[in-house]
Short mmCIF file of C-alpha atoms in Angstrom, two decimals:
data_model
loop_
_atom_site.label_atom_id
_atom_site.label_comp_id
_atom_site.label_asym_id
_atom_site.label_seq_id
_atom_site.Cartn_x
_atom_site.Cartn_y
_atom_site.Cartn_z
CA MET A 180 122.77 34.92 82.16
CA THR A 181 120.52 38.48 83.88
CA ASP A 182 117.10 38.32 82.43
CA PHE A 183 116.76 40.52 80.02
CA ALA A 184 114.86 43.49 82.00
CA TYR A 185 114.61 47.76 80.19
CA SER A 186 113.93 50.67 81.66
CA SER A 187 114.13 54.22 80.24
CA LEU A 188 117.78 56.22 81.62
CA LEU A 189 114.63 58.51 82.79
CA PRO A 190 111.68 57.12 83.25
CA LEU A 191 110.16 60.02 84.12
CA GLY A 192 105.67 60.05 85.88
CA ALA A 193 102.80 61.07 85.26
CA ASP A 194 102.51 64.67 83.96
CA THR A 195 100.58 66.57 86.49
CA THR A 196 101.45 70.42 84.50
CA ASP A 197 99.33 72.83 84.06
CA TYR A 198 98.51 73.97 80.35
CA ARG A 199 96.05 75.83 78.37
CA LEU A 200 95.47 75.96 75.02
CA VAL A 201 96.22 77.99 72.23
CA THR A 202 94.39 76.57 69.39
CA ASP A 203 92.58 73.38 68.33
CA GLU A 204 93.53 74.64 64.81
CA GLY A 205 96.15 72.90 62.41
CA VAL A 206 96.02 69.24 64.05
CA ASP A 207 94.11 66.54 62.58
CA VAL A 208 93.20 62.49 62.94
CA VAL A 209 93.57 60.08 60.33
CA SER A 210 92.95 56.34 59.43
CA GLY A 211 95.90 54.39 59.56
CA PRO A 212 96.55 50.57 58.29
CA GLY A 213 95.76 48.32 60.95
CA GLY A 214 93.32 50.66 61.77
CA ARG A 215 95.67 52.76 63.37
CA LYS A 216 95.14 56.67 64.30
CA PHE A 217 97.41 59.68 62.99
CA LEU A 218 98.32 62.56 64.24
CA THR A 219 99.11 65.14 61.80
CA VAL A 220 99.91 68.38 62.51
CA GLU A 221 100.56 71.02 59.81
CA PRO A 222 104.28 73.18 59.78
CA GLU A 223 102.83 76.62 60.54
CA ILE A 224 101.81 75.11 63.61
CA PHE A 225 104.98 74.67 65.25
CA THR A 226 105.96 78.01 64.59
CA GLN A 227 102.45 79.40 65.85
CA LEU A 228 103.63 77.11 69.43
CA THR A 229 107.20 78.43 69.60
CA ALA A 230 106.34 81.76 68.92
CA GLU A 231 104.01 81.51 72.19
CA ALA A 232 106.00 80.12 74.03
CA MET A 233 109.20 81.74 73.62
CA HIS A 234 107.03 84.75 73.83
CA ASP A 235 105.57 83.40 77.45
CA ILE A 236 109.19 82.65 79.06
CA ALA A 237 111.13 85.82 78.46
CA HIS A 238 107.62 88.07 80.22
CA TYR A 239 105.47 85.09 82.31
CA LEU A 240 107.28 82.81 85.52
CA ARG A 241 105.85 79.88 86.77
CA PRO A 242 103.77 80.28 90.56
CA ALA A 243 105.73 77.90 92.22
CA HIS A 244 109.45 80.57 91.25
CA LEU A 245 107.10 83.28 92.99
CA ALA A 246 105.86 81.86 95.50
CA GLN A 247 109.40 81.26 96.52
CA LEU A 248 110.02 84.75 96.08
CA THR A 249 107.81 85.44 98.36
CA SER A 250 108.06 83.06 101.46
CA ILE A 251 111.95 84.48 101.20
CA ILE A 252 110.14 88.09 102.42
CA ASP A 253 108.13 86.00 104.69
CA ASP A 254 111.49 84.40 106.49
CA PRO A 255 111.80 85.41 109.40
CA LEU A 256 115.72 84.54 109.00
CA SER A 257 116.38 86.08 106.56
CA SER A 258 118.83 88.63 105.84
CA PRO A 259 117.56 92.52 104.54
CA ASN A 260 119.42 92.30 101.41
CA ASP A 261 117.61 89.11 101.02
CA ARG A 262 114.36 90.29 101.85
CA PHE A 263 115.48 93.68 98.70
CA VAL A 264 116.92 91.65 96.48
CA ALA A 265 112.87 89.40 96.63
CA LYS A 266 111.63 92.32 96.25
CA ASP A 267 112.75 93.74 93.79
CA LEU A 268 112.66 90.34 91.20
CA LEU A 269 108.76 90.03 92.12
CA HIS A 270 108.50 93.33 91.29
CA ASN A 271 110.08 93.09 87.89
CA ALA A 272 108.14 90.18 87.55
CA ASN A 273 105.43 92.80 87.91
CA ILE A 274 106.70 94.95 84.70
CA ALA A 275 107.69 91.92 82.67
CA ALA A 276 104.67 90.31 82.95
CA GLY A 277 102.89 93.37 80.49
CA GLY A 278 104.45 91.63 78.14
CA VAL A 279 106.68 94.86 76.98
CA LEU A 280 109.97 94.55 78.79
CA PRO A 281 111.49 91.09 78.89
CA MET A 282 112.19 90.29 82.41
CA CYS A 283 116.18 90.64 82.06
CA GLN A 284 118.03 91.72 79.31
CA ASP A 285 120.23 88.96 78.55
CA THR A 286 116.95 86.68 76.47
CA GLY A 287 118.91 84.14 75.59
CA THR A 288 120.14 81.23 73.02
CA ALA A 289 116.00 79.86 72.99
CA ILE A 290 116.92 75.79 73.23
CA VAL A 291 114.06 73.41 72.69
CA MET A 292 114.39 70.01 73.16
CA GLY A 293 110.77 67.86 71.00
CA LYS A 294 109.62 63.88 71.47
CA ARG A 295 107.60 62.85 68.68
CA GLY A 296 105.27 60.38 68.54
CA ARG A 297 105.76 56.88 66.55
CA HIS A 298 102.03 57.92 64.78
CA VAL A 299 102.24 62.11 63.93
CA LEU A 300 103.65 63.38 60.95
CA THR A 301 104.75 65.72 59.31
CA ASP A 302 106.24 67.78 57.54
CA GLY A 303 109.57 66.86 57.83
CA ASN A 304 110.34 70.00 58.35
CA ASP A 305 110.18 70.55 62.12
CA GLU A 306 113.28 72.12 62.68
CA ALA A 307 112.87 74.85 60.08
CA ASN A 308 109.45 75.29 62.10
CA ILE A 309 110.44 75.62 65.04
CA ALA A 310 114.00 78.04 64.41
CA ARG A 311 111.40 80.72 62.55
CA GLY A 312 109.01 80.38 65.02
CA VAL A 313 112.33 81.57 66.99
CA TYR A 314 112.37 83.55 64.28
CA GLU A 315 109.71 85.70 64.84
CA ALA A 316 109.51 85.85 68.42
CA TYR A 317 112.82 87.53 68.68
CA THR A 318 112.35 89.77 65.96
CA SER A 319 108.88 90.74 66.28
CA LEU A 320 109.10 91.55 70.61
CA ASN A 321 111.65 92.84 73.24
CA LEU A 322 114.56 90.96 73.10
CA ARG A 323 118.03 90.63 72.92
CA TYR A 324 120.47 89.16 70.22
CA SER A 325 122.70 87.24 71.54
CA GLN A 326 123.66 84.25 69.14
CA LEU A 327 127.35 85.63 67.31
CA ALA A 328 128.07 83.66 63.78
CA PRO A 329 132.00 82.70 62.90
CA LEU A 330 132.95 83.65 59.92
CA THR A 331 136.58 82.66 60.04
CA THR A 332 138.16 81.18 62.96
CA TRP A 333 138.76 84.43 64.83
CA ASP A 334 136.21 86.36 63.25
CA GLU A 335 132.71 86.47 64.30
CA ARG A 336 129.42 88.63 63.46
CA ASN A 337 125.77 88.93 65.70
CA THR A 338 122.91 87.61 63.78
CA GLY A 339 120.55 89.98 63.64
CA THR A 340 117.64 87.69 64.75
CA ASN A 341 118.50 85.41 66.79
CA LEU A 342 119.12 82.57 65.52
CA PRO A 343 120.57 79.95 65.70
CA ALA A 344 118.30 78.06 68.10
CA GLN A 345 119.73 74.89 69.45
CA ILE A 346 117.18 72.31 68.55
CA GLU A 347 117.30 68.57 69.49
CA LEU A 348 113.77 66.12 68.54
CA TYR A 349 114.09 63.28 69.40
CA ALA A 350 111.61 59.70 67.91
CA GLU A 351 110.61 58.33 71.36
CA ASP A 352 106.06 58.09 72.48
CA PRO A 353 105.73 61.41 75.51
CA ASP A 354 104.85 59.28 77.80
CA GLY A 355 103.60 56.32 76.21
CA HIS A 356 101.49 58.35 73.66
CA PRO A 357 101.98 57.40 70.08
CA ASP A 358 100.60 60.44 69.05
CA ALA A 359 101.92 62.88 70.81
CA TYR A 360 104.80 65.57 70.60
CA LYS A 361 105.81 67.43 74.03
CA PHE A 362 108.54 70.34 74.05
CA LEU A 363 111.20 71.49 76.38
CA PHE A 364 110.69 75.67 75.90
CA MET A 365 113.74 77.05 77.37
CA ALA A 366 115.07 80.69 77.05
CA LYS A 367 118.93 80.27 78.98
CA GLY A 368 121.42 83.75 79.32
CA GLY A 369 124.52 83.64 79.21
CA GLY A 370 124.98 84.05 82.68
CA SER A 371 123.51 81.24 83.77
CA ALA A 372 125.13 79.01 80.93
CA ASN A 373 129.15 80.07 81.89
CA LYS A 374 128.14 78.58 85.61
CA SER A 375 127.79 74.68 84.30
CA TYR A 376 130.32 73.23 85.41
CA LEU A 377 131.51 69.15 85.04
CA TYR A 378 133.97 67.35 87.27
CA GLN A 379 135.42 63.89 86.27
CA GLU A 380 135.50 62.11 89.52
CA THR A 381 137.12 58.42 90.79
CA LYS A 382 135.02 56.07 93.63
CA ALA A 383 136.29 57.97 96.59
CA LEU A 384 133.43 60.93 96.43
CA LEU A 385 130.36 58.38 96.59
CA ASN A 386 130.31 58.59 100.58
CA PRO A 387 128.37 61.48 102.74
CA THR A 388 131.73 62.94 104.37
CA SER A 389 133.80 63.76 101.00
CA PHE A 390 130.96 64.26 99.11
CA MET A 391 129.45 67.13 101.20
CA ARG A 392 132.85 69.06 101.51
CA PHE A 393 133.25 69.05 97.53
CA LEU A 394 130.05 70.36 97.61
CA ASP A 395 131.18 73.01 99.74
CA GLU A 396 133.46 73.83 97.92
CA LYS A 397 132.89 73.23 94.88
CA LEU A 398 129.71 75.57 94.79
CA ARG A 399 130.91 78.66 95.89
CA LEU A 400 132.63 78.70 92.33
CA ILE A 401 128.94 79.36 91.34
CA GLY A 402 128.74 82.77 92.98
CA THR A 403 126.54 85.23 91.78
CA SER A 404 126.76 85.84 88.92
CA ALA A 405 124.63 83.88 87.83
CA CYS A 406 122.04 85.52 89.16
CA PRO A 407 120.70 83.49 93.13
CA PRO A 408 119.22 81.91 94.24
CA TYR A 409 119.46 80.03 91.85
CA HIS A 410 117.41 76.43 91.76
CA LEU A 411 120.79 74.17 90.88
CA ALA A 412 120.63 70.98 89.79
CA ILE A 413 123.69 67.85 90.55
CA VAL A 414 123.97 65.56 89.29
CA ILE A 415 125.56 62.40 90.36
CA GLY A 416 127.00 60.10 86.87
CA GLY A 417 125.83 59.43 83.69
CA THR A 418 126.89 57.21 80.63
CA SER A 419 128.72 59.58 79.29
CA ALA A 420 130.80 63.28 80.18
CA GLU A 421 127.65 64.87 77.88
CA HIS A 422 125.00 62.63 78.62
CA ALA A 423 125.29 64.16 82.94
CA LEU A 424 125.40 67.90 81.37
CA LYS A 425 122.45 67.51 79.86
CA THR A 426 120.65 66.23 82.61
CA ALA A 427 122.41 68.73 84.58
CA LYS A 428 120.61 71.15 82.63
CA LEU A 429 116.88 69.13 82.91
CA ALA A 430 117.04 69.02 86.21
CA SER A 431 117.49 73.14 87.20
CA ALA A 432 114.43 73.61 84.69
CA LYS A 433 111.93 70.76 87.06
CA TYR A 434 111.92 68.65 84.25
CA LEU A 435 113.10 65.37 85.59
CA ASP A 436 111.13 66.22 89.35
CA ASN A 437 108.68 63.36 89.34
CA LEU A 438 112.58 60.73 88.45
CA PRO A 439 111.25 58.08 90.65
CA SER A 440 112.75 58.19 94.76
CA SER A 441 114.91 55.39 94.46
CA GLY A 442 117.44 53.57 92.81
CA SER A 443 116.75 49.55 90.93
CA MET A 444 119.02 47.13 89.66
CA LEU A 445 117.01 48.52 86.28
CA ALA A 446 120.31 50.91 86.09
CA HIS A 447 117.60 54.17 86.32
CA GLY A 448 119.00 57.24 87.15
CA PHE A 449 116.45 58.28 90.31
CA ARG A 450 116.11 61.69 92.42
CA ASP A 451 117.53 61.97 96.66
CA VAL A 452 115.23 64.12 98.11
CA GLU A 453 117.01 63.84 101.11
CA LEU A 454 120.40 65.15 100.01
CA GLU A 455 118.35 67.43 97.60
CA ALA A 456 117.54 68.71 101.53
CA GLU A 457 120.84 68.27 103.62
CA VAL A 458 122.45 70.27 100.25
CA LEU A 459 119.63 73.90 100.47
CA GLU A 460 120.92 72.98 103.77
CA LEU A 461 124.43 73.07 103.42
CA THR A 462 124.21 76.23 100.90
CA ARG A 463 122.10 78.86 103.06
CA ASN A 464 125.07 78.71 105.58
CA PHE A 465 127.56 79.86 102.36
CA GLY A 466 126.78 83.33 103.59
CA ILE A 467 125.81 84.32 100.10
CA GLY A 468 122.78 84.88 100.46
CA ALA A 469 120.69 86.39 97.39
CA GLN A 470 123.55 87.96 95.83
CA PHE A 471 124.30 90.10 98.86
CA GLY A 472 124.63 87.94 102.15
CA GLY A 473 122.17 86.51 104.11
CA ARG A 474 120.13 82.49 102.98
CA TYR A 475 118.82 82.27 99.41
CA PHE A 476 121.64 80.79 97.33
CA CYS A 477 119.24 79.11 96.24
CA HIS A 478 115.85 78.37 96.39
CA ASP A 479 115.99 74.15 95.57
CA VAL A 480 118.03 72.13 94.61
CA ARG A 481 117.97 68.40 92.59
CA VAL A 482 120.15 65.68 92.69
CA ILE A 483 120.25 62.71 90.35
CA ARG A 484 121.89 60.09 91.07
CA LEU A 485 123.17 57.99 86.85
CA PRO A 486 124.51 55.02 86.58
CA ARG A 487 128.08 54.76 85.58
CA HIS A 488 131.19 53.10 84.03
CA GLY A 489 133.11 51.64 86.70
CA ALA A 490 136.75 53.48 85.40
CA SER A 491 134.27 57.53 86.00
CA CYS A 492 132.22 59.24 89.10
CA PRO A 493 131.56 62.67 86.05
CA VAL A 494 129.28 64.96 88.61
CA ALA A 495 127.54 68.05 86.12
CA ILE A 496 126.03 71.34 88.49
CA ALA A 497 123.99 73.49 86.96
CA VAL A 498 121.41 76.55 88.16
CA SER A 499 118.46 78.49 86.46
CA CYS A 500 118.61 81.65 87.38
CA SER A 501 116.23 84.93 88.53
CA ALA A 502 114.40 84.48 85.10
CA ASP A 503 113.79 81.13 85.09
CA ARG A 504 112.16 81.04 81.70
CA GLN A 505 111.68 77.69 80.64
CA ALA A 506 107.63 76.26 80.26
CA VAL A 507 106.90 72.73 78.18
CA ALA A 508 103.50 71.59 75.98
CA LYS A 509 102.10 69.26 74.32
CA ILE A 510 100.96 68.93 70.72
CA THR A 511 97.66 65.71 70.54
CA PRO A 512 94.80 65.07 68.79
CA SER A 513 92.40 67.93 71.21
CA GLY A 514 94.60 70.55 70.16
CA VAL A 515 97.94 72.45 70.76
CA TRP A 516 98.80 72.99 74.57
CA LEU A 517 101.12 75.34 76.12
CA GLU A 518 102.50 75.49 80.12
CA ARG A 519 100.12 77.55 81.62
CA LEU A 520 102.68 80.22 83.22
CA GLU A 521 101.86 83.24 85.60
CA THR A 522 100.36 86.28 83.82
CA ASP A 523 99.57 88.10 87.01
CA PRO A 524 102.38 87.75 89.97
CA ALA A 525 101.04 90.56 92.03
CA ARG A 526 99.61 88.60 93.98
CA TYR A 527 102.29 87.43 95.76
CA LEU A 528 104.01 90.70 96.07
CA PRO A 529 103.80 91.16 99.58
CA GLU A 530 102.75 94.79 101.41
CA VAL A 531 106.34 95.08 102.90
CA THR A 532 108.03 98.64 103.12
CA ALA A 533 112.15 99.79 103.26
CA GLU A 534 112.39 98.96 106.61
CA ASP A 535 111.83 95.91 106.64
CA VAL A 536 114.65 95.55 103.70
CA SER A 537 117.44 96.59 104.36
CA ASP A 538 118.92 97.98 107.04
CA GLU A 539 120.99 101.67 105.56
CA VAL A 540 120.21 103.19 101.84
CA VAL A 541 123.23 106.03 100.98
CA LYS A 542 121.91 108.29 98.55
CA ILE A 543 124.94 108.50 96.03
CA ASP A 544 124.96 111.68 93.14
CA LEU A 545 126.65 110.55 90.19
CA ASN A 546 126.96 114.42 88.93
CA ARG A 547 129.62 115.31 90.71
CA PRO A 548 133.33 114.84 90.15
CA MET A 549 134.68 112.06 90.05
CA ALA A 550 136.70 112.23 93.76
CA GLU A 551 134.33 113.33 96.05
CA ILE A 552 131.96 110.03 95.20
CA ARG A 553 135.06 107.72 95.59
CA ALA A 554 135.34 110.02 98.82
CA GLU A 555 131.90 109.38 99.84
CA LEU A 556 131.86 105.62 98.73
CA ALA A 557 134.72 105.19 101.13
CA GLN A 558 133.46 106.21 103.99
CA HIS A 559 131.39 102.81 104.43
CA PRO A 560 131.92 99.50 104.49
CA VAL A 561 130.84 97.03 102.07
CA LYS A 562 127.58 95.07 101.56
CA THR A 563 126.03 98.78 102.66
CA ARG A 564 124.09 99.31 100.29
CA LEU A 565 123.31 102.00 97.83
CA SER A 566 120.56 103.93 95.96
CA LEU A 567 122.49 105.99 93.06
CA SER A 568 121.99 109.00 90.72
CA GLY A 569 123.06 110.28 87.58
CA PRO A 570 124.79 109.79 84.58
CA LEU A 571 126.72 106.50 83.59
CA VAL A 572 128.51 105.09 81.22
CA VAL A 573 127.71 101.69 80.03
CA ALA A 574 130.50 99.56 78.17
CA ARG A 575 131.47 95.87 78.31
CA ASP A 576 133.38 93.28 76.61
CA ILE A 577 134.31 94.20 73.65
CA ALA A 578 134.64 98.01 74.86
CA HIS A 579 136.81 97.28 77.04
CA ALA A 580 138.71 95.28 74.44
CA LYS A 581 138.48 98.62 72.68
CA ILE A 582 139.35 101.11 74.58
CA ALA A 583 141.86 98.84 75.93
CA GLU A 584 144.26 98.99 72.20
CA ARG A 585 143.73 102.45 72.36
CA LEU A 586 145.35 102.14 75.04
CA ASP A 587 148.51 99.96 74.04
CA ALA A 588 148.76 102.36 71.08
CA GLY A 589 149.49 105.74 74.23
CA GLU A 590 146.31 107.43 73.43
CA PRO A 591 144.40 108.84 76.20
CA MET A 592 142.06 107.39 78.41
CA PRO A 593 138.94 108.18 77.08
CA GLN A 594 137.23 110.73 79.18
CA TYR A 595 133.83 109.74 79.90
CA LEU A 596 135.72 107.30 82.06
CA ARG A 597 137.00 109.02 84.03
CA ASP A 598 134.45 110.93 84.99
CA HIS A 599 131.97 108.94 85.46
CA ALA A 600 130.93 105.15 86.50
CA VAL A 601 131.21 102.32 84.47
CA TYR A 602 127.55 100.68 84.28
CA TYR A 603 128.69 96.79 81.59
CA ALA A 604 125.83 96.22 80.34
CA GLY A 605 123.60 95.87 77.24
CA PRO A 606 119.73 96.62 76.78
CA ALA A 607 117.88 95.26 74.78
CA LYS A 608 115.50 95.92 72.56
CA THR A 609 113.74 99.63 73.27
CA PRO A 610 109.99 99.76 73.05
CA GLU A 611 108.06 102.75 71.26
CA GLY A 612 107.39 104.61 74.27
CA TYR A 613 110.01 104.16 76.18
CA ALA A 614 113.52 105.51 77.60
CA SER A 615 114.90 102.30 77.12
CA GLY A 616 114.89 98.38 77.04
CA SER A 617 114.88 96.16 79.31
CA PHE A 618 118.85 96.68 80.98
CA GLY A 619 119.80 94.85 83.66
CA PRO A 620 123.73 94.67 84.54
CA THR A 621 126.35 91.69 82.53
CA THR A 622 128.98 89.37 85.30
CA ALA A 623 131.35 91.76 86.23
CA GLY A 624 134.22 89.45 85.91
CA ARG A 625 134.97 89.29 82.39
CA MET A 626 135.81 92.77 82.52
CA ASP A 627 138.59 91.66 85.64
CA ALA A 628 141.02 90.74 83.02
CA TYR A 629 140.84 95.28 82.26
CA VAL A 630 140.62 96.91 86.25
CA GLU A 631 144.22 96.90 86.81
CA LYS A 632 145.55 98.96 83.25
CA PHE A 633 142.10 101.14 83.45
CA GLN A 634 142.87 102.38 86.87
CA ALA A 635 145.87 102.64 86.01
CA ALA A 636 145.69 105.14 82.99
CA GLY A 637 143.20 107.04 85.18
CA GLY A 638 139.30 105.05 84.24
CA SER A 639 137.49 103.23 85.55
CA TYR A 640 137.77 103.89 89.76
CA VAL A 641 133.54 102.62 90.11
CA MET A 642 132.78 100.21 88.64
CA LEU A 643 128.80 98.61 88.50
CA ALA A 644 127.94 94.91 87.36
CA LYS A 645 126.63 91.72 88.97
CA GLY A 646 128.83 88.22 90.79
CA ASN A 647 131.56 88.38 92.02
CA ARG A 648 135.30 90.02 91.02
CA SER A 649 139.63 87.80 90.78
CA GLY A 650 140.83 88.44 93.81
CA GLN A 651 143.73 90.88 90.88
CA VAL A 652 140.37 93.15 91.07
CA THR A 653 140.05 93.64 95.18
CA LYS A 654 144.41 94.20 94.87
CA ALA A 655 143.71 97.14 91.48
CA CYS A 656 140.81 99.12 93.59
CA GLN A 657 143.03 99.10 96.82
CA ALA A 658 145.95 100.23 95.11
CA TYR A 659 144.06 103.25 93.39
CA GLY A 660 140.85 104.09 95.13
CA GLY A 661 138.10 102.31 93.32
CA PHE A 662 134.95 100.75 94.44
CA TYR A 663 133.65 97.77 92.87
CA LEU A 664 129.51 97.79 93.48
CA GLY A 665 127.40 94.75 92.57
CA SER A 666 124.14 95.30 91.04
CA ILE A 667 121.46 93.49 91.77
CA GLY A 668 120.84 90.58 88.51
CA GLY A 669 117.61 90.20 87.69
CA PRO A 670 115.16 92.57 87.17
CA ALA A 671 116.17 94.29 84.28
CA ALA A 672 112.72 95.26 83.49
CA ARG A 673 112.29 97.04 87.31
CA LEU A 674 115.13 98.50 86.10
CA ALA A 675 114.30 100.26 82.99
CA GLN A 676 110.55 101.06 83.83
CA ASP A 677 111.87 102.83 87.06
CA CYS A 678 115.77 103.70 87.69
CA ILE A 679 116.56 105.07 84.26
CA LYS A 680 116.06 107.98 82.19
CA LYS A 681 117.25 108.27 79.29
CA VAL A 682 119.83 106.51 76.88
CA GLU A 683 122.32 107.36 74.61
CA VAL A 684 124.93 106.19 72.04
CA LEU A 685 128.94 107.90 73.42
CA GLU A 686 130.81 105.65 71.22
CA TYR A 687 131.51 102.91 69.35
CA ALA A 688 127.47 102.80 67.42
CA GLU A 689 128.29 99.48 65.03
CA LEU A 690 128.51 97.14 67.58
CA GLY A 691 124.52 97.37 68.56
CA MET A 692 124.37 96.68 72.61
CA GLU A 693 127.52 96.79 72.59
CA ALA A 694 128.64 100.53 73.19
CA VAL A 695 129.71 102.11 74.80
CA TRP A 696 125.42 104.17 75.67
CA LYS A 697 125.81 107.23 78.16
CA ILE A 698 121.77 106.91 81.04
CA GLU A 699 121.57 108.88 83.05
CA VAL A 700 119.17 106.62 86.38
CA GLU A 701 117.54 107.47 89.43
CA ASP A 702 118.11 105.49 92.93
CA PHE A 703 119.23 102.99 90.78
CA PRO A 704 119.71 100.24 93.46
CA ALA A 705 124.08 98.92 94.20
CA PHE A 706 126.41 97.77 97.76
CA ILE A 707 128.78 98.06 97.63
CA VAL A 708 131.37 94.55 97.11
CA VAL A 709 134.65 95.89 97.43
CA ASP A 710 136.35 98.40 98.29
CA ASP A 711 139.21 100.69 98.39
CA LYS A 712 140.52 99.55 101.66
CA GLY A 713 141.26 95.78 100.32
CA ASN A 714 138.13 94.17 101.59
CA ASP A 715 135.30 91.79 99.22
CA PHE A 716 132.23 90.88 100.49
CA PHE A 717 132.76 88.01 98.03
CA ALA A 718 135.92 86.42 99.88
CA GLU A 719 135.21 85.44 102.70
CA THR A 720 132.19 83.02 101.49
CA ALA A 721 134.16 81.64 98.99
CA LYS A 722 135.98 79.52 102.06
CA PRO A 723 134.49 76.64 102.82
CA THR A 724 133.84 76.09 106.15
CA LEU A 725 132.31 72.62 106.21
CA THR A 726 134.72 70.25 108.73
CA ILE A 727 132.12 67.01 109.21
CA GLY A 728 129.75 65.41 106.69
CA ARG A 729 126.79 64.96 106.80
CA ARG A 730 124.90 62.05 109.00
#
């Protein structure tokens, strides 16, 4: 019989986070039975800390993330498009750091995880007090409300507050301190959340050759719609499917970086740092790059190995996107502390010229008739960088569904979709004095089912969004002379400040950010992804190429 021994499933090492003091009020230490000391925390502290955390992660990034963007520009092996995307994301970070425009228009689902030590006393309403902090941040800042309340199984309505938040609280002495309360705050947008995958595999996968071939196929499926370069997390094993997925999300946020680097008979999780480097090199050979070709599909990789039931082998994959929004925090006897994010990202932005970041830039005048715009685009190959100026129509999921219903009822295609390129997007709130709130692209694939119907009816000939699309879109564009242009996913604040000059509602104003809008843009960056000849830039990058495993 083996003697009893215990280890946490995820034994974290020492906390090396650089914190800043939020406040030293609202906390106190009182004496308890047996000479024990208890930390008391006033309810408003949870609300204040949460509101401040949600503000910071909407506007600031971690220094390490910004340094990785700079390294892309400095890397001589980066493609011109890699450098262009990295530079645009750094410019976006500088604008967002002004505290007005959030870095991404999809300001996400608020996710909070807390670990409460056994000697921490509160009023017992921690979850509600944290939720109030989410409410205060989203209703007072220029953030977007994305949460839908189900009224019936089929009907839903935006809550108008971005609540509910996902709040998980655990009874656990964080870092062994009974008088501490530690938190992880995240804002998870739909694009990156949708790229969480669970595969139920078997023991047959657990060898280097099989596993790398598996990743060569599966990682390409992530595509670019979640705004790379990614922080990629892969979890092998898990005591349950949900635990594997949860671990992958935590790993993508760097929350598990201090795990042990090897396993033991205590059956705890560990990081495989060697495999992380090999997977990173695999992704650099995909050719997908930082959205439009190159090496930088990923900034980095985390591989976590967990224990498993002998009959189960879950593999979970998750990403954190270019809006790498998370921060840790803690409440201790010394005060309330929040991770120090970078408030001056300008120091990470190197001096680069247009010649450093792109081989070719084609200016497209969107004021011309649609036939002329299409004729101009037809002269250039996929992956060509464009600069768009003129009017765009903005429509996404709900608007497309409503227009499809009109077509099915025998009504004509709206003239605005005949005359203008359509941008799949939805804005955040517009700050006072600005033409637009943060207004980046949404995932194109959600509109794939409408393309053939719309182009057959004479509209949606030129589409603009982020990410790769299905073969049905390529076929429709070839049949009807259409184009899909890729917009850089991530720099929503920069697009709002520098490129979008006017915004007005055209139709369905009652849908809020899902309305049909008309915007005027100037020097709006884009790339040709699908052309009218049946070419799709992402088609080649989706094919696995690995023929041998790692040594």
